[in-house]
Amino acid sequence: MKSKLTVLAALVALSGLAARAGQVPPVDLSDAVYAWGYVLDRTPTACPFVTGETDWSLERAAEFLDAKKTVYMNSMFNRDYIAKHFGSWDKSCFTNVIDGRLSEAQLAKVAKSREIWCALEHNAREASADRIAKLSLAHPNIVGINLDDFNNGTPATAMTPLELKALRDRIHAVNPKLKIMVVSYAHPPLACDLRPFRGLVDVVSRWCWKPTSAYWDNYLADIAKLRAEVGPGVPILQGLYLVDFGTDMDNPRPQDAALFEKSVRTVHDAILNCQIEGVIVPQAGWFGKVPELTAILNPVIKRLNRNPHRSLTGGDSR
Protein backbone atom coordinates (compact mmCIF):
# COMPACT_ATOMS: atom_id res chain seq x y z
CA MET A 1 0.00 0.00 0.00
CA LYS A 2 2.83 2.39 0.84
CA SER A 3 4.41 1.92 -2.58
CA LYS A 4 1.03 2.43 -4.24
CA LEU A 5 0.47 5.70 -2.42
CA THR A 6 4.00 6.79 -3.22
CA VAL A 7 3.75 6.39 -6.97
CA LEU A 8 0.19 7.69 -7.00
CA ALA A 9 1.23 10.84 -5.18
CA ALA A 10 4.16 11.28 -7.53
CA LEU A 11 2.01 11.10 -10.62
CA VAL A 12 -0.68 13.31 -9.16
CA ALA A 13 2.09 15.82 -8.60
CA LEU A 14 3.35 15.22 -12.10
CA SER A 15 -0.05 15.93 -13.59
CA GLY A 16 -2.24 18.09 -11.42
CA LEU A 17 0.44 20.35 -10.01
CA ALA A 18 1.89 20.83 -13.44
CA ALA A 19 -0.15 23.98 -13.83
CA ARG A 20 0.29 26.39 -16.66
CA ALA A 21 2.74 29.08 -15.63
CA GLY A 22 1.07 31.77 -13.58
CA GLN A 23 -2.25 29.93 -13.44
CA VAL A 24 -4.13 28.04 -10.74
CA PRO A 25 -3.60 24.24 -10.89
CA PRO A 26 -6.49 22.46 -12.62
CA VAL A 27 -9.25 20.99 -10.49
CA ASP A 28 -8.74 17.53 -12.01
CA LEU A 29 -5.28 16.60 -10.76
CA SER A 30 -4.91 13.62 -13.07
CA ASP A 31 -5.63 15.44 -16.31
CA ALA A 32 -2.12 15.04 -17.70
CA VAL A 33 -1.58 11.38 -16.80
CA TYR A 34 -2.33 8.54 -19.23
CA ALA A 35 -2.27 4.84 -18.34
CA TRP A 36 -1.11 2.55 -21.16
CA GLY A 37 -1.53 -1.20 -21.42
CA TYR A 38 -3.81 -4.17 -21.92
CA VAL A 39 -7.18 -5.08 -20.45
CA LEU A 40 -6.98 -8.62 -19.07
CA ASP A 41 -10.11 -10.78 -19.28
CA ARG A 42 -8.84 -13.09 -16.53
CA THR A 43 -5.99 -12.81 -14.05
CA PRO A 44 -3.33 -13.81 -13.43
CA THR A 45 -2.27 -14.28 -17.02
CA ALA A 46 0.53 -13.82 -19.47
CA CYS A 47 0.39 -10.42 -21.15
CA PRO A 48 2.17 -8.94 -24.19
CA PHE A 49 5.61 -7.54 -23.33
CA VAL A 50 5.45 -8.57 -19.67
CA THR A 51 7.81 -11.12 -18.14
CA GLY A 52 5.86 -13.82 -16.33
CA GLU A 53 2.22 -13.63 -15.35
CA THR A 54 0.55 -10.46 -14.12
CA ASP A 55 -2.72 -9.52 -12.47
CA TRP A 56 -2.40 -5.85 -13.39
CA SER A 57 -5.00 -4.99 -16.01
CA LEU A 58 -5.23 -1.56 -17.64
CA GLU A 59 -8.14 -0.42 -15.50
CA ARG A 60 -6.22 -1.33 -12.35
CA ALA A 61 -3.22 0.73 -13.48
CA ALA A 62 -5.52 3.66 -14.29
CA GLU A 63 -6.99 3.51 -10.79
CA PHE A 64 -3.52 3.18 -9.29
CA LEU A 65 -2.39 6.35 -11.10
CA ASP A 66 -5.73 8.13 -10.72
CA ALA A 67 -5.47 8.53 -14.49
CA LYS A 68 -8.64 9.47 -16.29
CA LYS A 69 -7.16 8.76 -19.73
CA THR A 70 -6.17 5.34 -21.03
CA VAL A 71 -4.31 4.02 -24.07
CA TYR A 72 -5.90 0.66 -24.81
CA MET A 73 -3.47 -1.65 -26.60
CA ASN A 74 -5.43 -4.90 -27.00
CA SER A 75 -6.57 -3.84 -30.45
CA MET A 76 -3.04 -3.59 -31.91
CA PHE A 77 -2.53 -7.30 -32.59
CA ASN A 78 -4.24 -10.33 -34.07
CA ARG A 79 -3.27 -13.99 -33.77
CA ASP A 80 -1.50 -14.13 -37.13
CA TYR A 81 0.67 -11.11 -36.37
CA ILE A 82 1.65 -12.46 -32.96
CA ALA A 83 2.44 -15.91 -34.35
CA LYS A 84 4.74 -14.34 -36.94
CA HIS A 85 6.55 -11.81 -34.77
CA PHE A 86 6.16 -13.04 -31.18
CA GLY A 87 5.83 -16.79 -31.51
CA SER A 88 7.19 -17.52 -28.04
CA TRP A 89 4.36 -15.72 -26.22
CA ASP A 90 2.23 -17.87 -23.95
CA LYS A 91 -1.10 -18.86 -25.46
CA SER A 92 -2.99 -17.14 -22.66
CA CYS A 93 -1.99 -13.87 -24.37
CA PHE A 94 -4.59 -14.87 -26.95
CA THR A 95 -7.35 -16.21 -24.74
CA ASN A 96 -7.11 -13.63 -21.94
CA VAL A 97 -5.97 -10.51 -23.83
CA ILE A 98 -6.05 -10.41 -27.63
CA ASP A 99 -9.04 -12.50 -28.66
CA GLY A 100 -11.45 -10.24 -26.76
CA ARG A 101 -10.08 -7.01 -28.25
CA LEU A 102 -12.65 -4.22 -28.53
CA SER A 103 -15.32 -6.45 -26.97
CA GLU A 104 -18.03 -4.95 -24.83
CA ALA A 105 -16.62 -6.83 -21.85
CA GLN A 106 -13.17 -5.28 -22.24
CA LEU A 107 -14.48 -1.80 -22.93
CA ALA A 108 -16.67 -2.05 -19.83
CA LYS A 109 -13.53 -2.43 -17.71
CA VAL A 110 -12.24 0.97 -18.84
CA ALA A 111 -15.65 2.62 -18.98
CA LYS A 112 -14.65 5.07 -16.22
CA SER A 113 -11.93 6.54 -18.44
CA ARG A 114 -12.76 10.02 -19.66
CA GLU A 115 -10.66 9.31 -22.75
CA ILE A 116 -9.84 5.97 -24.38
CA TRP A 117 -7.31 5.84 -27.22
CA CYS A 118 -7.56 2.53 -29.09
CA ALA A 119 -4.50 1.12 -30.85
CA LEU A 120 -4.84 0.60 -34.59
CA GLU A 121 -4.33 -3.04 -35.53
CA HIS A 122 -1.12 -3.87 -37.41
CA ASN A 123 -1.70 -5.23 -40.93
CA ALA A 124 -5.44 -4.57 -40.71
CA ARG A 125 -5.67 -0.78 -40.70
CA GLU A 126 -8.89 -0.18 -42.57
CA ALA A 127 -10.96 -2.86 -40.84
CA SER A 128 -9.56 -1.83 -37.45
CA ALA A 129 -10.23 1.86 -38.10
CA ASP A 130 -13.79 1.10 -39.17
CA ARG A 131 -14.46 -0.95 -36.07
CA ILE A 132 -13.03 1.62 -33.67
CA ALA A 133 -14.89 4.46 -35.36
CA LYS A 134 -18.21 2.63 -35.15
CA LEU A 135 -17.61 1.70 -31.53
CA SER A 136 -16.90 5.35 -30.72
CA LEU A 137 -20.50 6.21 -31.59
CA ALA A 138 -21.73 3.91 -28.83
CA HIS A 139 -18.82 4.71 -26.50
CA PRO A 140 -18.22 8.49 -26.59
CA ASN A 141 -15.16 8.15 -24.35
CA ILE A 142 -13.36 6.48 -27.28
CA VAL A 143 -11.83 9.71 -28.50
CA GLY A 144 -9.15 8.54 -30.89
CA ILE A 145 -6.90 5.99 -32.54
CA ASN A 146 -3.31 5.40 -31.45
CA LEU A 147 -0.73 4.45 -34.11
CA ASP A 148 1.99 2.65 -32.20
CA ASP A 149 5.52 2.53 -33.67
CA PHE A 150 4.43 4.99 -36.34
CA ASN A 151 6.86 4.87 -39.29
CA ASN A 152 9.56 3.22 -37.19
CA GLY A 153 11.14 1.45 -40.14
CA THR A 154 9.03 -1.71 -40.30
CA PRO A 155 6.50 -2.43 -43.10
CA ALA A 156 3.66 -2.93 -40.63
CA THR A 157 3.94 0.65 -39.37
CA ALA A 158 4.94 2.50 -42.54
CA MET A 159 2.57 5.24 -43.71
CA THR A 160 2.78 8.09 -46.17
CA PRO A 161 1.02 11.40 -45.57
CA LEU A 162 -1.54 10.43 -48.21
CA GLU A 163 -2.22 7.15 -46.44
CA LEU A 164 -2.63 8.86 -43.10
CA LYS A 165 -4.98 11.41 -44.65
CA ALA A 166 -7.04 8.59 -46.13
CA LEU A 167 -7.22 6.94 -42.72
CA ARG A 168 -8.23 10.22 -41.12
CA ASP A 169 -10.93 10.79 -43.75
CA ARG A 170 -12.14 7.24 -43.24
CA ILE A 171 -12.73 7.55 -39.49
CA HIS A 172 -14.14 11.06 -39.85
CA ALA A 173 -16.74 9.75 -42.27
CA VAL A 174 -18.09 7.76 -39.31
CA ASN A 175 -17.23 10.10 -36.43
CA PRO A 176 -15.78 13.54 -37.26
CA LYS A 177 -14.70 14.00 -33.63
CA LEU A 178 -12.18 11.15 -33.60
CA LYS A 179 -8.52 12.10 -33.26
CA ILE A 180 -5.23 10.48 -34.23
CA MET A 181 -2.31 9.96 -31.86
CA VAL A 182 1.06 8.72 -33.10
CA VAL A 183 4.07 7.27 -31.29
CA SER A 184 7.30 9.13 -32.03
CA TYR A 185 10.80 7.98 -31.10
CA ALA A 186 13.62 10.34 -30.29
CA HIS A 187 16.49 8.48 -31.94
CA PRO A 188 17.34 6.78 -35.25
CA PRO A 189 16.64 4.29 -36.67
CA LEU A 190 13.18 4.45 -35.07
CA ALA A 191 12.73 8.22 -35.46
CA CYS A 192 10.36 9.70 -38.03
CA ASP A 193 10.27 13.30 -39.23
CA LEU A 194 6.68 14.39 -38.61
CA ARG A 195 6.78 17.58 -40.67
CA PRO A 196 5.12 15.93 -43.70
CA PHE A 197 2.24 14.87 -41.42
CA ARG A 198 1.36 18.32 -40.11
CA GLY A 199 -2.37 18.79 -39.89
CA LEU A 200 -2.97 15.04 -39.87
CA VAL A 201 -1.86 14.27 -36.30
CA ASP A 202 -3.73 15.50 -33.23
CA VAL A 203 -1.50 14.20 -30.42
CA VAL A 204 2.10 12.92 -30.34
CA SER A 205 3.69 10.73 -27.70
CA ARG A 206 7.50 10.88 -27.41
CA TRP A 207 9.67 7.95 -26.39
CA CYS A 208 13.34 7.33 -25.64
CA TRP A 209 13.78 3.69 -26.64
CA LYS A 210 17.18 3.15 -25.04
CA PRO A 211 17.49 4.96 -21.72
CA THR A 212 20.44 7.31 -21.33
CA SER A 213 21.25 10.09 -18.92
CA ALA A 214 22.35 12.24 -21.88
CA TYR A 215 18.84 12.16 -23.33
CA TRP A 216 17.32 13.63 -20.18
CA ASP A 217 20.17 16.17 -19.94
CA ASN A 218 19.20 17.42 -23.41
CA TYR A 219 15.50 16.74 -23.15
CA LEU A 220 14.26 20.25 -23.89
CA ALA A 221 16.27 20.35 -27.11
CA ASP A 222 14.55 17.16 -28.24
CA ILE A 223 11.12 18.54 -27.37
CA ALA A 224 11.91 21.80 -29.20
CA LYS A 225 12.82 19.74 -32.27
CA LEU A 226 9.60 17.78 -32.06
CA ARG A 227 7.57 20.94 -31.49
CA ALA A 228 9.08 22.45 -34.64
CA GLU A 229 7.95 19.36 -36.55
CA VAL A 230 4.36 19.13 -35.32
CA GLY A 231 3.55 22.79 -34.66
CA PRO A 232 2.36 24.66 -31.55
CA GLY A 233 -1.17 23.28 -31.38
CA VAL A 234 -0.37 19.57 -31.09
CA PRO A 235 -0.14 18.18 -27.53
CA ILE A 236 3.07 16.29 -26.75
CA LEU A 237 2.96 13.49 -24.20
CA GLN A 238 6.15 11.97 -22.85
CA GLY A 239 6.29 8.22 -22.32
CA LEU A 240 8.14 6.95 -19.25
CA TYR A 241 9.14 3.31 -19.46
CA LEU A 242 9.23 1.39 -16.20
CA VAL A 243 11.41 -1.26 -17.83
CA ASP A 244 14.23 -1.10 -20.37
CA PHE A 245 12.84 -2.59 -23.57
CA GLY A 246 15.41 -0.89 -25.79
CA THR A 247 18.46 -2.74 -24.47
CA ASP A 248 16.91 -6.22 -24.56
CA MET A 249 13.35 -6.51 -25.83
CA ASP A 250 13.12 -10.23 -25.01
CA ASN A 251 14.43 -9.89 -21.45
CA PRO A 252 13.60 -6.37 -20.25
CA ARG A 253 14.81 -5.30 -16.83
CA PRO A 254 13.50 -2.54 -14.57
CA GLN A 255 14.89 0.89 -15.38
CA ASP A 256 17.91 2.01 -13.43
CA ALA A 257 16.48 3.67 -10.32
CA ALA A 258 18.59 6.84 -10.53
CA LEU A 259 17.87 7.27 -14.22
CA PHE A 260 14.17 6.71 -13.67
CA GLU A 261 14.08 9.33 -10.96
CA LYS A 262 15.89 11.74 -13.29
CA SER A 263 13.32 11.13 -16.02
CA VAL A 264 10.41 11.71 -13.60
CA ARG A 265 11.91 15.01 -12.42
CA THR A 266 12.61 16.17 -15.98
CA VAL A 267 9.15 15.34 -17.27
CA HIS A 268 7.53 16.94 -14.22
CA ASP A 269 9.32 20.21 -14.92
CA ALA A 270 8.51 20.11 -18.62
CA ILE A 271 4.79 19.82 -17.80
CA LEU A 272 5.05 22.48 -15.12
CA ASN A 273 6.73 24.85 -17.57
CA CYS A 274 4.22 24.20 -20.38
CA GLN A 275 6.79 22.54 -22.65
CA ILE A 276 4.77 19.32 -22.91
CA GLU A 277 1.17 18.51 -22.10
CA GLY A 278 1.27 15.17 -20.34
CA VAL A 279 2.90 11.87 -19.43
CA ILE A 280 2.14 8.27 -20.40
CA VAL A 281 3.12 5.47 -18.03
CA PRO A 282 3.31 2.03 -19.65
CA GLN A 283 2.92 -0.85 -19.30
CA ALA A 284 0.11 -1.78 -16.92
CA GLY A 285 1.24 -5.38 -16.54
CA TRP A 286 4.55 -4.33 -14.97
CA PHE A 287 3.14 -2.20 -12.17
CA GLY A 288 3.29 -4.92 -9.54
CA LYS A 289 6.79 -6.00 -10.53
CA VAL A 290 8.92 -2.87 -9.97
CA PRO A 291 8.57 -1.79 -6.30
CA GLU A 292 12.12 -0.43 -6.36
CA LEU A 293 10.97 2.29 -8.75
CA THR A 294 8.07 3.36 -6.55
CA ALA A 295 10.28 3.60 -3.48
CA ILE A 296 12.64 6.19 -4.97
CA LEU A 297 9.82 8.69 -5.51
CA ASN A 298 9.31 9.57 -1.82
CA PRO A 299 11.77 12.54 -1.81
CA VAL A 300 10.13 13.92 -4.91
CA ILE A 301 6.71 13.81 -3.27
CA LYS A 302 7.94 15.60 -0.17
CA ARG A 303 9.46 18.45 -2.15
CA LEU A 304 6.35 18.84 -4.25
CA ASN A 305 4.11 18.87 -1.20
CA ARG A 306 6.20 21.60 0.44
CA ASN A 307 6.38 23.82 -2.63
CA PRO A 308 4.34 22.43 -5.52
CA HIS A 309 5.41 25.12 -7.99
CA ARG A 310 9.15 24.80 -7.45
CA SER A 311 11.22 23.17 -10.17
CA LEU A 312 12.85 19.91 -9.11
CA THR A 313 15.95 20.64 -11.17
CA GLY A 314 16.60 24.07 -9.68
CA GLY A 315 14.99 27.49 -9.58
CA ASP A 316 11.37 28.52 -9.45
CA SER A 317 9.32 27.28 -12.36
CA ARG A 318 6.92 30.18 -12.42
Coordinates of C-alpha atoms in Angstrom, one line a residue:
M1 CA 0.0 0.0 0.0
K2 CA 2.8 2.4 0.8
S3 CA 4.4 1.9 -2.6
K4 CA 1.0 2.4 -4.2
L5 CA 0.5 5.7 -2.4
T6 CA 4.0 6.8 -3.2
V7 CA 3.8 6.4 -7.0
L8 CA 0.2 7.7 -7.0
A9 CA 1.2 10.8 -5.2
A10 CA 4.2 11.3 -7.5
L11 CA 2.0 11.1 -10.6
V12 CA -0.7 13.3 -9.2
A13 CA 2.1 15.8 -8.6
L14 CA 3.4 15.2 -12.1
S15 CA 0.0 15.9 -13.6
G16 CA -2.2 18.1 -11.4
L17 CA 0.4 20.4 -10.0
A18 CA 1.9 20.8 -13.4
A19 CA -0.1 24.0 -13.8
R20 CA 0.3 26.4 -16.7
A21 CA 2.7 29.1 -15.6
G22 CA 1.1 31.8 -13.6
Q23 CA -2.3 29.9 -13.4
V24 CA -4.1 28.0 -10.7
P25 CA -3.6 24.2 -10.9
P26 CA -6.5 22.5 -12.6
V27 CA -9.2 21.0 -10.5
D28 CA -8.7 17.5 -12.0
L29 CA -5.3 16.6 -10.8
S30 CA -4.9 13.6 -13.1
D31 CA -5.6 15.4 -16.3
A32 CA -2.1 15.0 -17.7
V33 CA -1.6 11.4 -16.8
Y34 CA -2.3 8.5 -19.2
A35 CA -2.3 4.8 -18.3
W36 CA -1.1 2.6 -21.2
G37 CA -1.5 -1.2 -21.4
Y38 CA -3.8 -4.2 -21.9
V39 CA -7.2 -5.1 -20.4
L40 CA -7.0 -8.6 -19.1
D41 CA -10.1 -10.8 -19.3
R42 CA -8.8 -13.1 -16.5
T43 CA -6.0 -12.8 -14.0
P44 CA -3.3 -13.8 -13.4
T45 CA -2.3 -14.3 -17.0
A46 CA 0.5 -13.8 -19.5
C47 CA 0.4 -10.4 -21.2
P48 CA 2.2 -8.9 -24.2
F49 CA 5.6 -7.5 -23.3
V50 CA 5.4 -8.6 -19.7
T51 CA 7.8 -11.1 -18.1
G52 CA 5.9 -13.8 -16.3
E53 CA 2.2 -13.6 -15.3
T54 CA 0.5 -10.5 -14.1
D55 CA -2.7 -9.5 -12.5
W56 CA -2.4 -5.8 -13.4
S57 CA -5.0 -5.0 -16.0
L58 CA -5.2 -1.6 -17.6
E59 CA -8.1 -0.4 -15.5
R60 CA -6.2 -1.3 -12.4
A61 CA -3.2 0.7 -13.5
A62 CA -5.5 3.7 -14.3
E63 CA -7.0 3.5 -10.8
F64 CA -3.5 3.2 -9.3
L65 CA -2.4 6.3 -11.1
D66 CA -5.7 8.1 -10.7
A67 CA -5.5 8.5 -14.5
K68 CA -8.6 9.5 -16.3
K69 CA -7.2 8.8 -19.7
T70 CA -6.2 5.3 -21.0
V71 CA -4.3 4.0 -24.1
Y72 CA -5.9 0.7 -24.8
M73 CA -3.5 -1.6 -26.6
N74 CA -5.4 -4.9 -27.0
S75 CA -6.6 -3.8 -30.5
M76 CA -3.0 -3.6 -31.9
F77 CA -2.5 -7.3 -32.6
N78 CA -4.2 -10.3 -34.1
R79 CA -3.3 -14.0 -33.8
D80 CA -1.5 -14.1 -37.1
Y81 CA 0.7 -11.1 -36.4
I82 CA 1.7 -12.5 -33.0
A83 CA 2.4 -15.9 -34.4
K84 CA 4.7 -14.3 -36.9
H85 CA 6.5 -11.8 -34.8
F86 CA 6.2 -13.0 -31.2
G87 CA 5.8 -16.8 -31.5
S88 CA 7.2 -17.5 -28.0
W89 CA 4.4 -15.7 -26.2
D90 CA 2.2 -17.9 -23.9
K91 CA -1.1 -18.9 -25.5
S92 CA -3.0 -17.1 -22.7
C93 CA -2.0 -13.9 -24.4
F94 CA -4.6 -14.9 -26.9
T95 CA -7.4 -16.2 -24.7
N96 CA -7.1 -13.6 -21.9
V97 CA -6.0 -10.5 -23.8
I98 CA -6.0 -10.4 -27.6
D99 CA -9.0 -12.5 -28.7
G100 CA -11.4 -10.2 -26.8
R101 CA -10.1 -7.0 -28.3
L102 CA -12.6 -4.2 -28.5
S103 CA -15.3 -6.5 -27.0
E104 CA -18.0 -4.9 -24.8
A105 CA -16.6 -6.8 -21.8
Q106 CA -13.2 -5.3 -22.2
L107 CA -14.5 -1.8 -22.9
A108 CA -16.7 -2.1 -19.8
K109 CA -13.5 -2.4 -17.7
V110 CA -12.2 1.0 -18.8
A111 CA -15.6 2.6 -19.0
K112 CA -14.6 5.1 -16.2
S113 CA -11.9 6.5 -18.4
R114 CA -12.8 10.0 -19.7
E115 CA -10.7 9.3 -22.7
I116 CA -9.8 6.0 -24.4
W117 CA -7.3 5.8 -27.2
C118 CA -7.6 2.5 -29.1
A119 CA -4.5 1.1 -30.9
L120 CA -4.8 0.6 -34.6
E121 CA -4.3 -3.0 -35.5
H122 CA -1.1 -3.9 -37.4
N123 CA -1.7 -5.2 -40.9
A124 CA -5.4 -4.6 -40.7
R125 CA -5.7 -0.8 -40.7
E126 CA -8.9 -0.2 -42.6
A127 CA -11.0 -2.9 -40.8
S128 CA -9.6 -1.8 -37.5
A129 CA -10.2 1.9 -38.1
D130 CA -13.8 1.1 -39.2
R131 CA -14.5 -1.0 -36.1
I132 CA -13.0 1.6 -33.7
A133 CA -14.9 4.5 -35.4
K134 CA -18.2 2.6 -35.2
L135 CA -17.6 1.7 -31.5
S136 CA -16.9 5.3 -30.7
L137 CA -20.5 6.2 -31.6
A138 CA -21.7 3.9 -28.8
H139 CA -18.8 4.7 -26.5
P140 CA -18.2 8.5 -26.6
N141 CA -15.2 8.1 -24.4
I142 CA -13.4 6.5 -27.3
V143 CA -11.8 9.7 -28.5
G144 CA -9.2 8.5 -30.9
I145 CA -6.9 6.0 -32.5
N146 CA -3.3 5.4 -31.5
L147 CA -0.7 4.5 -34.1
D148 CA 2.0 2.7 -32.2
D149 CA 5.5 2.5 -33.7
F150 CA 4.4 5.0 -36.3
N151 CA 6.9 4.9 -39.3
N152 CA 9.6 3.2 -37.2
G153 CA 11.1 1.5 -40.1
T154 CA 9.0 -1.7 -40.3
P155 CA 6.5 -2.4 -43.1
A156 CA 3.7 -2.9 -40.6
T157 CA 3.9 0.6 -39.4
A158 CA 4.9 2.5 -42.5
M159 CA 2.6 5.2 -43.7
T160 CA 2.8 8.1 -46.2
P161 CA 1.0 11.4 -45.6
L162 CA -1.5 10.4 -48.2
E163 CA -2.2 7.1 -46.4
L164 CA -2.6 8.9 -43.1
K165 CA -5.0 11.4 -44.7
A166 CA -7.0 8.6 -46.1
L167 CA -7.2 6.9 -42.7
R168 CA -8.2 10.2 -41.1
D169 CA -10.9 10.8 -43.7
R170 CA -12.1 7.2 -43.2
I171 CA -12.7 7.5 -39.5
H172 CA -14.1 11.1 -39.8
A173 CA -16.7 9.8 -42.3
V174 CA -18.1 7.8 -39.3
N175 CA -17.2 10.1 -36.4
P176 CA -15.8 13.5 -37.3
K177 CA -14.7 14.0 -33.6
L178 CA -12.2 11.1 -33.6
K179 CA -8.5 12.1 -33.3
I180 CA -5.2 10.5 -34.2
M181 CA -2.3 10.0 -31.9
V182 CA 1.1 8.7 -33.1
V183 CA 4.1 7.3 -31.3
S184 CA 7.3 9.1 -32.0
Y185 CA 10.8 8.0 -31.1
A186 CA 13.6 10.3 -30.3
H187 CA 16.5 8.5 -31.9
P188 CA 17.3 6.8 -35.2
P189 CA 16.6 4.3 -36.7
L190 CA 13.2 4.5 -35.1
A191 CA 12.7 8.2 -35.5
C192 CA 10.4 9.7 -38.0
D193 CA 10.3 13.3 -39.2
L194 CA 6.7 14.4 -38.6
R195 CA 6.8 17.6 -40.7
P196 CA 5.1 15.9 -43.7
F197 CA 2.2 14.9 -41.4
R198 CA 1.4 18.3 -40.1
G199 CA -2.4 18.8 -39.9
L200 CA -3.0 15.0 -39.9
V201 CA -1.9 14.3 -36.3
D202 CA -3.7 15.5 -33.2
V203 CA -1.5 14.2 -30.4
V204 CA 2.1 12.9 -30.3
S205 CA 3.7 10.7 -27.7
R206 CA 7.5 10.9 -27.4
W207 CA 9.7 7.9 -26.4
C208 CA 13.3 7.3 -25.6
W209 CA 13.8 3.7 -26.6
K210 CA 17.2 3.2 -25.0
P211 CA 17.5 5.0 -21.7
T212 CA 20.4 7.3 -21.3
S213 CA 21.2 10.1 -18.9
A214 CA 22.4 12.2 -21.9
Y215 CA 18.8 12.2 -23.3
W216 CA 17.3 13.6 -20.2
D217 CA 20.2 16.2 -19.9
N218 CA 19.2 17.4 -23.4
Y219 CA 15.5 16.7 -23.2
L220 CA 14.3 20.3 -23.9
A221 CA 16.3 20.4 -27.1
D222 CA 14.5 17.2 -28.2
I223 CA 11.1 18.5 -27.4
A224 CA 11.9 21.8 -29.2
K225 CA 12.8 19.7 -32.3
L226 CA 9.6 17.8 -32.1
R227 CA 7.6 20.9 -31.5
A228 CA 9.1 22.4 -34.6
E229 CA 7.9 19.4 -36.6
V230 CA 4.4 19.1 -35.3
G231 CA 3.5 22.8 -34.7
P232 CA 2.4 24.7 -31.6
G233 CA -1.2 23.3 -31.4
V234 CA -0.4 19.6 -31.1
P235 CA -0.1 18.2 -27.5
I236 CA 3.1 16.3 -26.8
L237 CA 3.0 13.5 -24.2
Q238 CA 6.1 12.0 -22.8
G239 CA 6.3 8.2 -22.3
L240 CA 8.1 6.9 -19.2
Y241 CA 9.1 3.3 -19.5
L242 CA 9.2 1.4 -16.2
V243 CA 11.4 -1.3 -17.8
D244 CA 14.2 -1.1 -20.4
F245 CA 12.8 -2.6 -23.6
G246 CA 15.4 -0.9 -25.8
T247 CA 18.5 -2.7 -24.5
D248 CA 16.9 -6.2 -24.6
M249 CA 13.3 -6.5 -25.8
D250 CA 13.1 -10.2 -25.0
N251 CA 14.4 -9.9 -21.4
P252 CA 13.6 -6.4 -20.3
R253 CA 14.8 -5.3 -16.8
P254 CA 13.5 -2.5 -14.6
Q255 CA 14.9 0.9 -15.4
D256 CA 17.9 2.0 -13.4
A257 CA 16.5 3.7 -10.3
A258 CA 18.6 6.8 -10.5
L259 CA 17.9 7.3 -14.2
F260 CA 14.2 6.7 -13.7
E261 CA 14.1 9.3 -11.0
K262 CA 15.9 11.7 -13.3
S263 CA 13.3 11.1 -16.0
V264 CA 10.4 11.7 -13.6
R265 CA 11.9 15.0 -12.4
T266 CA 12.6 16.2 -16.0
V267 CA 9.1 15.3 -17.3
H268 CA 7.5 16.9 -14.2
D269 CA 9.3 20.2 -14.9
A270 CA 8.5 20.1 -18.6
I271 CA 4.8 19.8 -17.8
L272 CA 5.1 22.5 -15.1
N273 CA 6.7 24.9 -17.6
C274 CA 4.2 24.2 -20.4
Q275 CA 6.8 22.5 -22.7
I276 CA 4.8 19.3 -22.9
E277 CA 1.2 18.5 -22.1
G278 CA 1.3 15.2 -20.3
V279 CA 2.9 11.9 -19.4
I280 CA 2.1 8.3 -20.4
V281 CA 3.1 5.5 -18.0
P282 CA 3.3 2.0 -19.6
Q283 CA 2.9 -0.9 -19.3
A284 CA 0.1 -1.8 -16.9
G285 CA 1.2 -5.4 -16.5
W286 CA 4.6 -4.3 -15.0
F287 CA 3.1 -2.2 -12.2
G288 CA 3.3 -4.9 -9.5
K289 CA 6.8 -6.0 -10.5
V290 CA 8.9 -2.9 -10.0
P291 CA 8.6 -1.8 -6.3
E292 CA 12.1 -0.4 -6.4
L293 CA 11.0 2.3 -8.8
T294 CA 8.1 3.4 -6.6
A295 CA 10.3 3.6 -3.5
I296 CA 12.6 6.2 -5.0
L297 CA 9.8 8.7 -5.5
N298 CA 9.3 9.6 -1.8
P299 CA 11.8 12.5 -1.8
V300 CA 10.1 13.9 -4.9
I301 CA 6.7 13.8 -3.3
K302 CA 7.9 15.6 -0.2
R303 CA 9.5 18.5 -2.1
L304 CA 6.4 18.8 -4.2
N305 CA 4.1 18.9 -1.2
R306 CA 6.2 21.6 0.4
N307 CA 6.4 23.8 -2.6
P308 CA 4.3 22.4 -5.5
H309 CA 5.4 25.1 -8.0
R310 CA 9.2 24.8 -7.4
S311 CA 11.2 23.2 -10.2
L312 CA 12.8 19.9 -9.1
T313 CA 15.9 20.6 -11.2
G314 CA 16.6 24.1 -9.7
G315 CA 15.0 27.5 -9.6
D316 CA 11.4 28.5 -9.5
S317 CA 9.3 27.3 -12.4
R318 CA 6.9 30.2 -12.4

